[in-house]
Structure formats: C-alpha cells, structure tokens
GROMACS .gro file of C-alpha atoms in nm:
model
  276
    1MET     CA    1   0.533   0.200  -2.885
    2ASN     CA    2   0.645  -0.169  -2.806
    3THR     CA    3   0.386  -0.372  -2.573
    4THR     CA    4   0.413  -0.647  -2.339
    5ILE     CA    5   0.106  -0.807  -2.179
    6LEU     CA    6   0.154  -0.951  -1.830
    7GLY     CA    7  -0.066  -1.241  -1.703
    8LEU     CA    8  -0.129  -1.222  -1.348
    9LEU     CA    9  -0.225  -1.544  -1.145
   10ALA     CA   10  -0.287  -1.470  -0.777
   11GLU     CA   11  -0.095  -1.710  -0.562
   12SER     CA   12  -0.267  -1.563  -0.242
   13ALA     CA   13  -0.550  -1.356  -0.147
   14ILE     CA   14  -0.537  -1.008  -0.320
   15HIS     CA   15  -0.665  -0.691  -0.153
   16THR     CA   16  -0.608  -0.376  -0.357
   17GLY     CA   17  -0.870  -0.127  -0.183
   18THR     CA   18  -1.032   0.181  -0.256
   19GLY     CA   19  -0.999   0.346   0.082
   20ARG     CA   20  -1.356   0.381   0.145
   21SER     CA   21  -1.615   0.194   0.317
   22ALA     CA   22  -1.919   0.032   0.126
   23GLY     CA   23  -2.190  -0.068   0.374
   24VAL     CA   24  -2.094  -0.344   0.621
   25ILE     CA   25  -1.766  -0.406   0.432
   26ASP     CA   26  -1.496  -0.163   0.571
   27LEU     CA   27  -1.239  -0.224   0.305
   28PRO     CA   28  -1.366  -0.332  -0.021
   29ILE     CA   29  -1.157  -0.378  -0.326
   30ALA     CA   30  -1.123  -0.161  -0.610
   31ARG     CA   31  -1.414  -0.187  -0.852
   32GLU     CA   32  -1.533  -0.029  -1.209
   33ALA     CA   33  -1.775   0.182  -1.133
   34ALA     CA   34  -1.992   0.091  -1.445
   35THR     CA   35  -1.962  -0.283  -1.406
   36ASP     CA   36  -1.841  -0.385  -1.079
   37TYR     CA   37  -1.556  -0.589  -1.212
   38PRO     CA   38  -1.250  -0.600  -0.964
   39PHE     CA   39  -0.939  -0.445  -1.123
   40ILE     CA   40  -0.611  -0.314  -1.007
   41PRO     CA   41  -0.535   0.055  -1.079
   42GLY     CA   42  -0.223   0.102  -1.291
   43SER     CA   43  -0.090   0.330  -1.018
   44SER     CA   44  -0.066   0.042  -0.803
   45THR     CA   45   0.119  -0.195  -1.033
   46LYS     CA   46   0.337   0.087  -1.148
   47GLY     CA   47   0.445   0.104  -0.781
   48ALA     CA   48   0.499  -0.253  -0.754
   49LEU     CA   49   0.695  -0.282  -1.055
   50ARG     CA   50   0.898   0.013  -0.953
   51ASP     CA   51   0.983  -0.158  -0.612
   52ARG     CA   52   1.071  -0.478  -0.742
   53ALA     CA   53   1.327  -0.327  -0.992
   54ARG     CA   54   1.479  -0.115  -0.725
   55ARG     CA   55   1.515  -0.405  -0.484
   56GLY     CA   56   1.638  -0.631  -0.742
   57TRP     CA   57   1.866  -0.396  -0.940
   58PRO     CA   58   1.945  -0.095  -0.679
   59ASP     CA   59   2.258   0.019  -0.876
   60HIS     CA   60   2.039   0.087  -1.174
   61ASN     CA   61   1.883   0.417  -1.276
   62TRP     CA   62   1.510   0.314  -1.306
   63ASP     CA   63   1.369   0.703  -1.303
   64PRO     CA   64   1.390   0.733  -1.671
   65ILE     CA   65   1.177   0.447  -1.711
   66PHE     CA   66   0.914   0.500  -1.424
   67GLY     CA   67   0.944   0.867  -1.412
   68LEU     CA   68   0.959   1.127  -1.161
   69ARG     CA   69   0.682   1.344  -1.020
   70GLU     CA   70   0.791   1.636  -1.281
   71GLN     CA   71   0.887   1.402  -1.545
   72ALA     CA   72   0.695   1.138  -1.725
   73GLY     CA   73   0.858   0.791  -1.753
   74GLN     CA   74   0.924   0.567  -2.049
   75LEU     CA   75   0.693   0.321  -1.924
   76LEU     CA   76   0.316   0.349  -1.952
   77VAL     CA   77   0.132   0.089  -1.702
   78ALA     CA   78  -0.245   0.023  -1.797
   79ASP     CA   79  -0.505  -0.145  -1.504
   80ALA     CA   80  -0.524  -0.477  -1.466
   81ARG     CA   81  -0.829  -0.613  -1.582
   82LEU     CA   82  -1.013  -0.923  -1.457
   83LEU     CA   83  -1.003  -1.226  -1.677
   84LEU     CA   84  -1.094  -1.522  -1.463
   85LEU     CA   85  -1.267  -1.525  -1.116
   86PRO     CA   86  -1.256  -1.843  -0.903
   87VAL     CA   87  -1.627  -1.927  -0.789
   88ARG     CA   88  -1.748  -2.197  -0.571
   89CYS     CA   89  -1.911  -2.470  -0.742
   90LEU     CA   90  -2.143  -2.699  -0.539
   91THR     CA   91  -2.090  -2.991  -0.755
   92GLY     CA   92  -1.713  -3.018  -0.744
   93THR     CA   93  -1.421  -2.809  -0.723
   94TYR     CA   94  -1.444  -2.431  -0.789
   95ARG     CA   95  -1.488  -2.311  -1.165
   96TRP     CA   96  -1.305  -2.001  -1.345
   97VAL     CA   97  -1.572  -1.801  -1.439
   98THR     CA   98  -1.561  -1.531  -1.716
   99CYS     CA   99  -1.834  -1.363  -1.978
  100PRO     CA  100  -1.860  -1.246  -2.317
  101GLN     CA  101  -1.818  -0.889  -2.227
  102ILE     CA  102  -1.485  -0.958  -2.040
  103LEU     CA  103  -1.345  -1.186  -2.355
  104GLU     CA  104  -1.458  -0.907  -2.592
  105ARG     CA  105  -1.246  -0.656  -2.398
  106TYR     CA  106  -0.970  -0.933  -2.378
  107ARG     CA  107  -0.980  -0.949  -2.764
  108ARG     CA  108  -0.938  -0.590  -2.804
  109ASP     CA  109  -0.658  -0.575  -2.570
  110LEU     CA  110  -0.478  -0.856  -2.757
  111GLN     CA  111  -0.540  -0.668  -3.087
  112ARG     CA  112  -0.406  -0.340  -2.913
  113SER     CA  113  -0.095  -0.527  -2.808
  114GLY     CA  114   0.001  -0.674  -3.172
  115LEU     CA  115  -0.084  -1.020  -3.068
  116ALA     CA  116  -0.270  -1.219  -3.342
  117CYS     CA  117  -0.614  -1.348  -3.174
  118ASP     CA  118  -0.938  -1.483  -3.314
  119LEU     CA  119  -1.175  -1.533  -2.999
  120PRO     CA  120  -1.530  -1.693  -3.099
  121ARG     CA  121  -1.813  -1.536  -2.982
  122VAL     CA  122  -2.036  -1.708  -2.720
  123ALA     CA  123  -2.350  -1.573  -2.567
  124PRO     CA  124  -2.487  -1.764  -2.260
  125THR     CA  125  -2.824  -1.637  -2.169
  126ALA     CA  126  -2.933  -1.492  -1.814
  127GLY     CA  127  -3.216  -1.660  -1.653
  128GLU     CA  128  -3.561  -1.527  -1.699
  129ALA     CA  129  -3.910  -1.637  -1.570
  130ASP     CA  130  -3.955  -1.868  -1.868
  131ARG     CA  131  -3.618  -2.006  -1.919
  132ALA     CA  132  -3.268  -2.108  -1.710
  133ALA     CA  133  -2.938  -1.946  -1.733
  134THR     CA  134  -2.707  -2.128  -1.962
  135VAL     CA  135  -2.349  -2.163  -1.940
  136TYR     CA  136  -2.055  -2.292  -2.128
  137ALA     CA  137  -1.865  -2.540  -1.962
  138ARG     CA  138  -1.783  -2.921  -1.918
  139GLY     CA  139  -2.014  -3.111  -1.733
  140ARG     CA  140  -2.350  -3.269  -1.746
  141ASP     CA  141  -2.660  -3.109  -1.767
  142ARG     CA  142  -2.643  -2.876  -1.471
  143LEU     CA  143  -2.368  -2.664  -1.316
  144TYR     CA  144  -2.419  -2.521  -0.968
  145LEU     CA  145  -2.215  -2.208  -0.900
  146GLU     CA  146  -2.277  -2.029  -0.543
  147GLU     CA  147  -2.664  -2.069  -0.524
  148ARG     CA  148  -2.704  -2.043  -0.895
  149GLU     CA  149  -2.831  -2.332  -1.094
  150LEU     CA  150  -2.722  -2.293  -1.486
  151SER     CA  151  -2.797  -2.527  -1.765
  152ILE     CA  152  -2.480  -2.635  -1.979
  153ALA     CA  153  -2.546  -2.516  -2.312
  154GLY     CA  154  -2.221  -2.688  -2.448
  155GLU     CA  155  -1.837  -2.692  -2.402
  156CYS     CA  156  -1.618  -2.384  -2.394
  157PRO     CA  157  -1.458  -2.326  -2.745
  158ALA     CA  158  -1.081  -2.459  -2.795
  159ALA     CA  159  -0.994  -2.094  -2.939
  160ILE     CA  160  -1.090  -1.966  -2.613
  161LEU     CA  161  -0.900  -2.200  -2.401
  162ASP     CA  162  -0.612  -2.142  -2.633
  163ALA     CA  163  -0.631  -1.747  -2.604
  164ILE     CA  164  -0.631  -1.777  -2.217
  165ARG     CA  165  -0.380  -2.040  -2.125
  166PRO     CA  166  -0.050  -1.820  -2.209
  167ARG     CA  167  -0.193  -1.578  -1.929
  168ILE     CA  168  -0.121  -1.833  -1.665
  169ARG     CA  169   0.231  -1.890  -1.567
  170HIS     CA  170   0.206  -2.245  -1.429
  171GLN     CA  171   0.161  -2.517  -1.676
  172GLU     CA  172  -0.005  -2.731  -1.434
  173THR     CA  173  -0.256  -2.489  -1.336
  174ALA     CA  174  -0.323  -2.399  -1.704
  175ALA     CA  175  -0.358  -2.752  -1.792
  176ARG     CA  176  -0.709  -2.729  -1.578
  177LEU     CA  177  -0.862  -2.478  -1.769
  178ALA     CA  178  -1.047  -2.697  -1.986
  179ASP     CA  179  -1.204  -2.881  -1.717
  180GLN     CA  180  -1.277  -2.581  -1.509
  181LEU     CA  181  -1.354  -2.283  -1.734
  182ALA     CA  182  -1.708  -2.147  -1.732
  183ILE     CA  183  -1.846  -1.894  -1.963
  184VAL     CA  184  -2.157  -1.739  -1.802
  185SER     CA  185  -2.386  -1.449  -1.932
  186ASN     CA  186  -2.282  -1.078  -1.850
  187ASP     CA  187  -2.559  -1.045  -1.624
  188ASP     CA  188  -2.451  -1.379  -1.422
  189MET     CA  189  -2.081  -1.246  -1.411
  190ALA     CA  190  -2.180  -0.899  -1.278
  191TRP     CA  191  -2.382  -1.105  -0.980
  192PHE     CA  192  -2.083  -1.318  -0.923
  193CYS     CA  193  -1.854  -0.999  -0.900
  194ARG     CA  194  -2.070  -0.819  -0.646
  195TYR     CA  195  -2.166  -1.121  -0.412
  196ALA     CA  196  -1.913  -1.402  -0.486
  197ILE     CA  197  -1.613  -1.220  -0.374
  198PRO     CA  198  -1.463  -1.354  -0.033
  199VAL     CA  199  -1.499  -1.094   0.284
  200GLN     CA  200  -1.257  -1.161   0.567
  201ALA     CA  201  -1.308  -1.046   0.910
  202ARG     CA  202  -0.988  -0.908   1.092
  203ASN     CA  203  -0.937  -0.826   1.432
  204VAL     CA  204  -0.686  -0.643   1.666
  205LEU     CA  205  -0.662  -0.799   2.037
  206ASP     CA  206  -0.562  -0.634   2.353
  207CYS     CA  207  -0.237  -0.825   2.447
  208ASN     CA  208  -0.333  -0.861   2.805
  209THR     CA  209  -0.722  -0.934   2.807
  210LYS     CA  210  -0.739  -1.067   2.436
  211THR     CA  211  -1.039  -0.889   2.396
  212SER     CA  212  -1.121  -0.698   2.091
  213LYS     CA  213  -0.988  -0.342   2.024
  214ASN     CA  214  -1.070  -0.305   1.644
  215LEU     CA  215  -1.278  -0.545   1.436
  216TRP     CA  216  -1.310  -0.494   1.072
  217TYR     CA  217  -1.416  -0.662   0.739
  218GLU     CA  218  -1.234  -0.646   0.429
  219GLU     CA  219  -1.279  -0.795   0.064
  220SER     CA  220  -1.010  -0.985  -0.125
  221LEU     CA  221  -0.975  -1.141  -0.447
  222PRO     CA  222  -0.927  -1.533  -0.387
  223ALA     CA  223  -0.581  -1.723  -0.481
  224ASP     CA  224  -0.628  -1.843  -0.831
  225THR     CA  225  -0.791  -1.538  -0.971
  226VAL     CA  226  -0.648  -1.453  -1.333
  227LEU     CA  227  -0.576  -1.068  -1.436
  228TYR     CA  228  -0.387  -0.918  -1.724
  229THR     CA  229  -0.231  -0.577  -1.774
  230LEU     CA  230  -0.046  -0.404  -2.056
  231LEU     CA  231   0.275  -0.251  -2.055
  232LEU     CA  232   0.351   0.012  -2.322
  233ALA     CA  233   0.724   0.099  -2.354
  234ARG     CA  234   0.834   0.423  -2.570
  235ASP     CA  235   1.144   0.222  -2.691
  236THR     CA  236   1.271  -0.126  -2.726
  237ALA     CA  237   1.544  -0.060  -2.437
  238THR     CA  238   1.250   0.012  -2.194
  239ARG     CA  239   1.071  -0.290  -2.305
  240ASP     CA  240   1.384  -0.543  -2.259
  241ALA     CA  241   1.449  -0.377  -1.933
  242VAL     CA  242   1.102  -0.452  -1.809
  243ALA     CA  243   1.117  -0.816  -1.920
  244ARG     CA  244   1.441  -0.882  -1.719
  245LEU     CA  245   1.237  -0.817  -1.400
  246PHE     CA  246   1.085  -1.160  -1.414
  247PRO     CA  247   1.331  -1.440  -1.458
  248ASP     CA  248   1.222  -1.798  -1.495
  249ASP     CA  249   1.349  -1.872  -1.132
  250ASP     CA  250   1.172  -1.567  -0.986
  251PRO     CA  251   0.849  -1.466  -1.180
  252TYR     CA  252   0.677  -1.324  -0.884
  253LEU     CA  253   0.525  -0.977  -0.788
  254GLN     CA  254   0.398  -0.849  -0.473
  255LEU     CA  255   0.088  -0.599  -0.523
  256GLY     CA  256  -0.172  -0.472  -0.290
  257GLY     CA  257  -0.214  -0.439   0.092
  258ASN     CA  258  -0.164  -0.686   0.345
  259GLU     CA  259   0.199  -0.786   0.258
  260THR     CA  260   0.285  -0.895   0.601
  261VAL     CA  261   0.016  -1.163   0.621
  262GLY     CA  262   0.112  -1.298   0.279
  263HIS     CA  263  -0.148  -1.136   0.063
  264GLY     CA  264  -0.065  -0.986  -0.269
  265TRP     CA  265   0.129  -1.224  -0.446
  266PHE     CA  266   0.118  -1.303  -0.835
  267ALA     CA  267   0.281  -1.512  -1.060
  268VAL     CA  268   0.366  -1.327  -1.365
  269GLN     CA  269   0.340  -1.477  -1.719
  270LEU     CA  270   0.525  -1.213  -1.965
  271ALA     CA  271   0.460  -1.215  -2.351
  272GLN     CA  272   0.578  -0.925  -2.566
  273GLY     CA  273   0.355  -0.816  -2.853
  274GLY     CA  274   0.390  -0.544  -3.134
  275ARG     CA  275   0.278  -0.230  -3.217
  276PRO     CA  276  -0.044  -0.127  -3.019
   0.00000   0.00000   0.00000
C-alpha cells in the first residue's frame, strides 16, 4: 500500500463529539477510552475528505476511492491522533504540550508510513510527595501550565522538533515550535487532556423576549491544536488523487460540527510515505 500522512493544524475551535453527555458537559469531544486523549474518528475524516472531493471535482467519480455501503473503497483512513495540545501558560503565551507516550505512538506511525524517523526518548517525571514534576522546555527553572508548577529539566531535543515541524502547515507557525513546545510526563498529559480542554456555553434565545430557550455546554479543541492521520491507498492512482485535494492555494479541510459558526477548520500538510 501507499501511505500518506496528513498533518492537521487547527485554524479554529474543533468539535468532534461523541453524541452523549458526560457530567455537566452536554456535548463532549471524542476521546480514547483508555487514555482520555482527544481524537477524531477515521469515519469523520473520511466523510470530510469525500465532501471536499465532491465539491472540488463534482464531475469525477469518487466512489471507487471512498467506497459505497456495499463495496469497500481504495482509500483507508485512520483515526486522527493528538500530537500537540495548546495549554495556557501563566508565565507567558501558551505552550504546545505533548508527552513520551504520544511521541512513541508518533514514532511508530512514522515507521508504519515508511518515513525515516529517529526520535530520542525523553522521560519527564510526574510530581510526587518528595519531588516536583519535570518538563522539557525552553525557559528558566520553572514553568507554570494551568495551575501546575513544573521544574524544567532541559530543552526539548532538536530531533523531536525536526520530526514535528513537517506536520505544521505554516512556516511562521512551525518556527514557534522550539520556544513553545513542552514535553511533560504521561500522567501530566492525561490531566491536561481531561481538565484543560475549553468548555463553551451556547444558548438559544427567544426572538421576542431574549430569554433562554436552551442552554448547553460543549467541549472544543482549541485553535492551534496539532493532530495527524494516516491515509493508506491500495494503489498509486488513489494516493495521487488524494494529494490533489490539497493544492498550495487551498490546503484547508472542514471537519467536525458547528461549521456555520466557523468551527472545524484545519490547515493540512501532506507528506507521502512508502510501504506501511
């Protein structure tokens, strides 16, 4: 098979929901059951790609590529996995946060894509009674993310920065990576994924009285979140057709809900690999 990796940089808030309530949040985002990491189901990504293909090239027959209910297509779409999560920093602008477990997955997916990658392994520690949590990031002795105080153990390895930059579409945005990347422990990352995701209140008002008719709360991934997904094509013609979906002058994909209020826009960075 021919593999393509799509880097997805969120240009707006992203809501890909699960359709069920979780406590006070009426519309939570989709999360992995074991880790609570946000993700985007492959079915959602495939539907968005099909919609873009049909809108951009309506005369082309896309059914052999994306498939029909009774027939599998030539394109296989994986779930979009989290790579970098923007987290509020109390001593400056936000930081892009990731962890060793996410980087390990990323390393394995790059190998499966046929893209050479030699990511060094780093191991920040979670906080305990007798020691402070550590983080790899640029800065002085301490870094404050949300209400957590972390001790800086060193800068992020250059090889990790070099492996992540190709997933970010805009060069100006990718240039900020060295200053804003923070590698935290797996436990701290799980905490940020559970409690640092923005929750928005939305309302429906009566047109005449302006009183509330329906108030609900929903989660959304913040702008500048970075995810990635793998596209596996059964032949080179399918791979080349997908590559044409994102020309340099229009590399954007709308994915998820709330399209009419400007949510769900990604800047797509495409890279072709080899045999998975």
